[in-house]
Amino acid sequence: MGKLFSFFNKSKKKIRAGSQRKEKISEGKPLYKNLDKNLKEIKNIFSYDNNKDFIIRDIYIKSLEKKGVIMYMAGMVGIDKIEKQIIKPLLTEDIVNDTNKTPKDITKKILQTASATEIYNFKEVIRYILADNTLLLIDGYNKAISINTAGQNHRAIEQPQMETVIKGPKEAFIESEEINRSLIRKRLRNEKLITEDVTVGERTLTQVSMMYIKDIANPNLVKEVKKRLLEIQSDTVQNLGILEQHIEERPYSLVPTVLYTERPDRAAAFLNEGHVVLIDNSAACLIVPVTFWSFFHTAEDMYERWAYGNFIRIIRVIAFWVALLTPAVYVAVTNFHHETLPADLLLALAATREIVPFPVIIEVLIMEISFELVREGGIRVPTTIGPTIGIVGALILGQAAVEASIVSPILVIVVGITGISSFVIPETSTNFMVRMSRFLFLAFAVSFGFFGISVFLTVYISYLCSIKSFGVSFFSPVVPHYRSSKDTIMRPPIWKQWLRPFNIRPQDVTRKKQPNGRSNQ
């Protein structure tokens, strides 16, 4: 009986594989000259009888005196554009003084659009229709004309929500790939800024735009990024958050190796250093490769004067260590290293903990988990009351826990400082890394005190040193050392930043120097 089931399963797999193979062969076939044959293939591919969104409309082309069809996906195109740019010209206009008329003549002389492309096979038909285009098929020609008729179904450009700044542009990416590319080109008016389209996904074809500056970005880096995109084997890649998980270095690691940003000005700054930017219909972009230092920088660091920008960065670095180590240090001191505290503070700490029935680690876990719950609750509830729940909830819970003798007052201070410090970290992925790593440090602190913290911190830093992002060491250009403008924890004045970082191996390693030679000082 088992062999019989095995035989049927194998037969089903062969039939399924055969049908998929036939479908792929059909999609890659060139178009026929016969319009009816083309329509039959396309209707079969898009399941025309059941798919009410796939629209096919017959049309008579006056200039060629031939019948044709236009086809598109409802809701993804602008109907006004189709009426004005395609249907009206084809029905009314003619090409005079030309006996040998071809579809190319229609593209050049009749269609009122600058974005018309000739396509030759069924695979391109699928790709262009799913990319918000309208296709024109003409009887007697083995090619189709794709016209960009994308509808304006996206929101207006707004201010960044996650990466807010006081001084700087107030524009963020939106859910339109075309608009997102234009926001970058508005800041980088460079003829060498290249946009390559890569299609990912097996069933849902997602178009990803890969942007880089041709005479700056390393060609090997561009090839590696494109290779990883083409190697994605998934039915669908809905947005950049999912794409990031497909192309990152270590999917099980807490450490991010791809930078996610919603600011066009920040993306333009990375492009100018030789990085590659990935864009799709998401309200953000991905930047590769990145280093540890990239996650602590914000756009405002450069817009502020040298002293102000560096002051903000120093605060950010202090916040990183406070958020990572403060609860672990508190547990280690309380359990193992009483001698490190002044006598008066030790007596005050002992007095506050005298009525608390739980060990220190249980106290810390109660408060840390409560703080995480309040944080997530403030994010998920409606925007108008979210901040109120976050602040008031934390105050009420902390005060109630102290009055109920569940936790000591000093622990509320420790957890509060830790939570505030984690908010200072600007990048979301790094924030998650710090918040989750904090619990690992707590485990070593409660077991071995400062010795456990020191051992795990050594392992932690060693692990970070081993990570690479698209072949670039995570702590470079500091470790290993490369020449750069030294824009890491601190940044030099703008006029001294004339070197591009050597760790990403850009083709042009120097920025344009100022005529007075000030950039060499």
mmCIF file of C-alpha atoms in Angstrom, residues 279-491:
data_model
loop_
_atom_site.group_PDB
_atom_site.id
_atom_site.type_symbol
_atom_site.label_atom_id
_atom_site.label_comp_id
_atom_site.label_asym_id
_atom_site.label_seq_id
_atom_site.Cartn_x
_atom_site.Cartn_y
_atom_site.Cartn_z
ATOM 1 C CA ILE A 279 14.298 50.646 -3.894
ATOM 2 C CA ASP A 280 10.828 49.246 -4.569
ATOM 3 C CA ASN A 281 7.262 50.341 -3.820
ATOM 4 C CA SER A 282 8.045 50.660 -0.105
ATOM 5 C CA ALA A 283 8.262 53.767 2.044
ATOM 6 C CA ALA A 284 11.989 53.201 2.577
ATOM 7 C CA CYS A 285 15.136 51.914 0.879
ATOM 8 C CA LEU A 286 17.930 49.448 1.718
ATOM 9 C CA ILE A 287 21.603 50.412 1.750
ATOM 10 C CA VAL A 288 24.461 47.925 1.365
ATOM 11 C CA PRO A 289 27.129 47.376 2.531
ATOM 12 C CA VAL A 290 27.055 48.939 5.989
ATOM 13 C CA THR A 291 29.275 48.964 9.053
ATOM 14 C CA PHE A 292 28.667 49.203 12.793
ATOM 15 C CA TRP A 293 29.202 52.965 12.697
ATOM 16 C CA SER A 294 26.505 53.507 10.062
ATOM 17 C CA PHE A 295 23.785 52.503 12.532
ATOM 18 C CA PHE A 296 24.757 55.314 14.925
ATOM 19 C CA HIS A 297 24.776 58.085 12.347
ATOM 20 C CA THR A 298 21.805 60.247 11.420
ATOM 21 C CA ALA A 299 21.329 62.811 8.688
ATOM 22 C CA GLU A 300 21.255 65.570 11.293
ATOM 23 C CA ASP A 301 24.840 64.816 12.333
ATOM 24 C CA MET A 302 26.046 66.440 9.106
ATOM 25 C CA TYR A 303 23.554 69.301 9.031
ATOM 26 C CA GLU A 304 24.623 70.519 12.468
ATOM 27 C CA ARG A 305 27.921 72.314 13.095
ATOM 28 C CA TRP A 306 30.946 70.163 13.981
ATOM 29 C CA ALA A 307 30.678 70.593 17.769
ATOM 30 C CA TYR A 308 26.918 70.037 17.902
ATOM 31 C CA GLY A 309 26.981 66.945 15.674
ATOM 32 C CA ASN A 310 29.761 65.308 17.689
ATOM 33 C CA PHE A 311 28.030 66.099 20.983
ATOM 34 C CA ILE A 312 24.920 64.242 19.747
ATOM 35 C CA ARG A 313 27.056 61.268 18.685
ATOM 36 C CA ILE A 314 28.794 61.076 22.076
ATOM 37 C CA ILE A 315 25.390 61.040 23.804
ATOM 38 C CA ARG A 316 24.309 58.270 21.423
ATOM 39 C CA VAL A 317 27.349 56.094 22.220
ATOM 40 C CA ILE A 318 26.843 56.580 25.984
ATOM 41 C CA ALA A 319 23.183 55.609 25.558
ATOM 42 C CA PHE A 320 24.239 52.421 23.724
ATOM 43 C CA TRP A 321 26.375 51.205 26.632
ATOM 44 C CA VAL A 322 23.848 52.290 29.262
ATOM 45 C CA ALA A 323 21.026 50.432 27.487
ATOM 46 C CA LEU A 324 23.191 47.344 27.038
ATOM 47 C CA LEU A 325 24.897 46.979 30.427
ATOM 48 C CA THR A 326 23.105 48.920 33.201
ATOM 49 C CA PRO A 327 20.688 46.181 34.401
ATOM 50 C CA ALA A 328 23.489 43.565 34.254
ATOM 51 C CA VAL A 329 25.844 45.788 36.281
ATOM 52 C CA TYR A 330 23.077 46.406 38.857
ATOM 53 C CA VAL A 331 22.489 42.664 39.271
ATOM 54 C CA ALA A 332 26.248 41.933 39.504
ATOM 55 C CA VAL A 333 26.837 44.629 42.143
ATOM 56 C CA THR A 334 23.801 43.607 44.205
ATOM 57 C CA ASN A 335 24.619 39.887 44.189
ATOM 58 C CA PHE A 336 28.430 39.670 44.114
ATOM 59 C CA HIS A 337 30.276 42.980 44.439
ATOM 60 C CA HIS A 338 28.900 44.915 47.411
ATOM 61 C CA GLU A 339 32.358 46.334 48.130
ATOM 62 C CA THR A 340 32.255 48.453 44.963
ATOM 63 C CA LEU A 341 29.526 50.686 46.439
ATOM 64 C CA PRO A 342 30.011 53.393 49.106
ATOM 65 C CA ALA A 343 28.828 52.278 52.536
ATOM 66 C CA ASP A 344 25.959 54.794 52.726
ATOM 67 C CA LEU A 345 24.627 53.815 49.287
ATOM 68 C CA LEU A 346 24.954 50.117 50.127
ATOM 69 C CA LEU A 347 22.954 50.584 53.366
ATOM 70 C CA ALA A 348 20.260 52.577 51.519
ATOM 71 C CA LEU A 349 20.053 49.879 48.843
ATOM 72 C CA ALA A 350 19.787 47.135 51.458
ATOM 73 C CA ALA A 351 17.041 49.042 53.283
ATOM 74 C CA THR A 352 14.918 49.435 50.127
ATOM 75 C CA ARG A 353 15.329 45.754 49.270
ATOM 76 C CA GLU A 354 14.614 44.492 52.772
ATOM 77 C CA ILE A 355 10.843 44.208 52.195
ATOM 78 C CA VAL A 356 11.071 42.903 48.614
ATOM 79 C CA PRO A 357 10.299 39.155 48.574
ATOM 80 C CA PHE A 358 12.017 38.313 45.260
ATOM 81 C CA PRO A 359 15.674 37.862 44.291
ATOM 82 C CA VAL A 360 17.246 40.704 42.317
ATOM 83 C CA ILE A 361 17.093 38.883 38.975
ATOM 84 C CA ILE A 362 13.330 38.295 39.367
ATOM 85 C CA GLU A 363 12.860 41.991 40.164
ATOM 86 C CA VAL A 364 14.796 43.023 37.079
ATOM 87 C CA LEU A 365 12.949 40.611 34.805
ATOM 88 C CA ILE A 366 9.563 41.803 36.106
ATOM 89 C CA MET A 367 10.440 45.434 35.425
ATOM 90 C CA GLU A 368 12.160 44.819 32.086
ATOM 91 C CA ILE A 369 9.289 42.729 30.729
ATOM 92 C CA SER A 370 6.757 45.258 32.037
ATOM 93 C CA PHE A 371 8.635 48.078 30.313
ATOM 94 C CA GLU A 372 8.706 46.124 27.035
ATOM 95 C CA LEU A 373 4.967 45.515 27.312
ATOM 96 C CA VAL A 374 4.299 49.207 27.876
ATOM 97 C CA ARG A 375 6.560 50.120 24.950
ATOM 98 C CA GLU A 376 4.852 47.713 22.534
ATOM 99 C CA GLY A 377 1.407 48.658 23.815
ATOM 100 C CA GLY A 378 2.113 52.326 23.163
ATOM 101 C CA ILE A 379 3.072 51.483 19.566
ATOM 102 C CA ARG A 380 0.053 49.277 18.752
ATOM 103 C CA VAL A 381 -2.759 51.379 20.217
ATOM 104 C CA PRO A 382 -4.234 54.284 18.187
ATOM 105 C CA THR A 383 -1.777 57.111 17.607
ATOM 106 C CA THR A 384 -3.720 59.741 19.540
ATOM 107 C CA ILE A 385 -3.520 57.880 22.858
ATOM 108 C CA GLY A 386 -0.312 55.867 22.308
ATOM 109 C CA PRO A 387 2.148 58.349 23.920
ATOM 110 C CA THR A 388 -0.207 58.843 26.859
ATOM 111 C CA ILE A 389 -0.404 55.103 27.570
ATOM 112 C CA GLY A 390 3.373 54.769 27.264
ATOM 113 C CA ILE A 391 4.258 57.538 29.740
ATOM 114 C CA VAL A 392 1.358 57.238 32.184
ATOM 115 C CA GLY A 393 1.431 53.435 32.094
ATOM 116 C CA ALA A 394 5.125 53.320 33.002
ATOM 117 C CA LEU A 395 4.690 55.826 35.859
ATOM 118 C CA ILE A 396 1.636 54.077 37.305
ATOM 119 C CA LEU A 397 3.130 50.598 37.056
ATOM 120 C CA GLY A 398 6.422 51.688 38.610
ATOM 121 C CA GLN A 399 4.776 53.526 41.504
ATOM 122 C CA ALA A 400 2.325 50.685 42.152
ATOM 123 C CA ALA A 401 5.107 48.074 42.077
ATOM 124 C CA VAL A 402 7.157 50.024 44.643
ATOM 125 C CA GLU A 403 4.163 50.563 46.957
ATOM 126 C CA ALA A 404 3.286 46.867 46.719
ATOM 127 C CA SER A 405 6.887 45.965 47.693
ATOM 128 C CA ILE A 406 7.340 43.969 44.485
ATOM 129 C CA VAL A 407 10.406 45.957 43.368
ATOM 130 C CA SER A 408 12.758 48.417 45.006
ATOM 131 C CA PRO A 409 12.702 52.148 44.082
ATOM 132 C CA ILE A 410 16.283 52.138 42.798
ATOM 133 C CA LEU A 411 15.432 49.412 40.301
ATOM 134 C CA VAL A 412 12.676 51.613 38.834
ATOM 135 C CA ILE A 413 15.367 54.265 38.264
ATOM 136 C CA VAL A 414 17.721 51.716 36.663
ATOM 137 C CA VAL A 415 15.067 50.342 34.285
ATOM 138 C CA GLY A 416 13.807 53.852 33.453
ATOM 139 C CA ILE A 417 17.295 55.086 32.505
ATOM 140 C CA THR A 418 17.863 51.923 30.482
ATOM 141 C CA GLY A 419 14.597 52.361 28.588
ATOM 142 C CA ILE A 420 15.213 56.034 27.831
ATOM 143 C CA SER A 421 18.732 55.218 26.603
ATOM 144 C CA SER A 422 17.372 52.624 24.194
ATOM 145 C CA PHE A 423 15.149 55.306 22.641
ATOM 146 C CA VAL A 424 18.261 57.379 21.858
ATOM 147 C CA ILE A 425 19.583 54.679 19.499
ATOM 148 C CA PRO A 426 18.371 55.928 16.090
ATOM 149 C CA GLU A 427 18.160 52.716 14.042
ATOM 150 C CA THR A 428 15.339 50.245 14.712
ATOM 151 C CA SER A 429 17.314 47.039 14.054
ATOM 152 C CA THR A 430 20.168 48.153 16.319
ATOM 153 C CA ASN A 431 17.615 49.044 18.971
ATOM 154 C CA PHE A 432 16.236 45.484 18.865
ATOM 155 C CA MET A 433 19.779 44.061 18.988
ATOM 156 C CA VAL A 434 20.576 46.041 22.153
ATOM 157 C CA ARG A 435 17.266 45.226 23.853
ATOM 158 C CA MET A 436 17.643 41.485 23.242
ATOM 159 C CA SER A 437 21.369 41.403 24.075
ATOM 160 C CA ARG A 438 20.598 43.022 27.428
ATOM 161 C CA PHE A 439 18.893 39.813 28.589
ATOM 162 C CA LEU A 440 21.977 37.763 27.621
ATOM 163 C CA PHE A 441 24.198 40.046 29.700
ATOM 164 C CA LEU A 442 21.728 39.668 32.576
ATOM 165 C CA ALA A 443 22.077 35.877 32.435
ATOM 166 C CA PHE A 444 25.881 36.061 32.730
ATOM 167 C CA ALA A 445 25.733 38.759 35.417
ATOM 168 C CA VAL A 446 23.437 36.732 37.683
ATOM 169 C CA SER A 447 25.671 33.668 37.261
ATOM 170 C CA PHE A 448 29.212 35.076 37.516
ATOM 171 C CA GLY A 449 28.988 38.787 38.309
ATOM 172 C CA PHE A 450 31.504 41.153 36.694
ATOM 173 C CA PHE A 451 33.557 38.188 35.536
ATOM 174 C CA GLY A 452 30.577 36.877 33.524
ATOM 175 C CA ILE A 453 29.882 40.318 32.070
ATOM 176 C CA SER A 454 33.557 40.697 31.052
ATOM 177 C CA VAL A 455 33.721 37.262 29.419
ATOM 178 C CA PHE A 456 30.474 37.700 27.495
ATOM 179 C CA LEU A 457 31.406 41.259 26.466
ATOM 180 C CA THR A 458 34.677 39.923 25.030
ATOM 181 C CA VAL A 459 32.800 37.212 23.130
ATOM 182 C CA TYR A 460 30.197 39.778 22.017
ATOM 183 C CA ILE A 461 32.767 42.187 20.565
ATOM 184 C CA SER A 462 34.708 39.314 18.967
ATOM 185 C CA TYR A 463 31.522 38.126 17.292
ATOM 186 C CA LEU A 464 30.812 41.624 15.960
ATOM 187 C CA CYS A 465 34.350 41.731 14.552
ATOM 188 C CA SER A 466 33.704 38.491 12.632
ATOM 189 C CA ILE A 467 30.610 39.813 10.856
ATOM 190 C CA LYS A 468 30.761 41.104 7.298
ATOM 191 C CA SER A 469 28.249 42.981 5.183
ATOM 192 C CA PHE A 470 28.680 42.092 1.485
ATOM 193 C CA GLY A 471 32.347 41.374 2.106
ATOM 194 C CA VAL A 472 32.984 44.508 4.212
ATOM 195 C CA SER A 473 34.126 43.993 7.826
ATOM 196 C CA PHE A 474 31.555 45.231 10.343
ATOM 197 C CA PHE A 475 33.974 47.348 12.396
ATOM 198 C CA SER A 476 35.914 48.706 9.427
ATOM 199 C CA PRO A 477 37.433 51.171 8.650
ATOM 200 C CA VAL A 478 38.602 51.081 12.299
ATOM 201 C CA VAL A 479 39.195 47.322 12.682
ATOM 202 C CA PRO A 480 40.674 46.306 10.284
ATOM 203 C CA HIS A 481 42.054 49.748 9.608
ATOM 204 C CA TYR A 482 41.464 51.444 6.253
ATOM 205 C CA ARG A 483 42.033 55.002 5.158
ATOM 206 C CA SER A 484 38.878 57.101 5.382
ATOM 207 C CA SER A 485 37.602 60.495 6.474
ATOM 208 C CA LYS A 486 37.423 59.098 10.040
ATOM 209 C CA ASP A 487 33.656 59.576 10.196
ATOM 210 C CA THR A 488 33.020 56.878 12.809
ATOM 211 C CA ILE A 489 32.203 57.722 16.451
ATOM 212 C CA MET A 490 33.284 61.327 15.916
ATOM 213 C CA ARG A 491 33.338 63.185 12.630
#
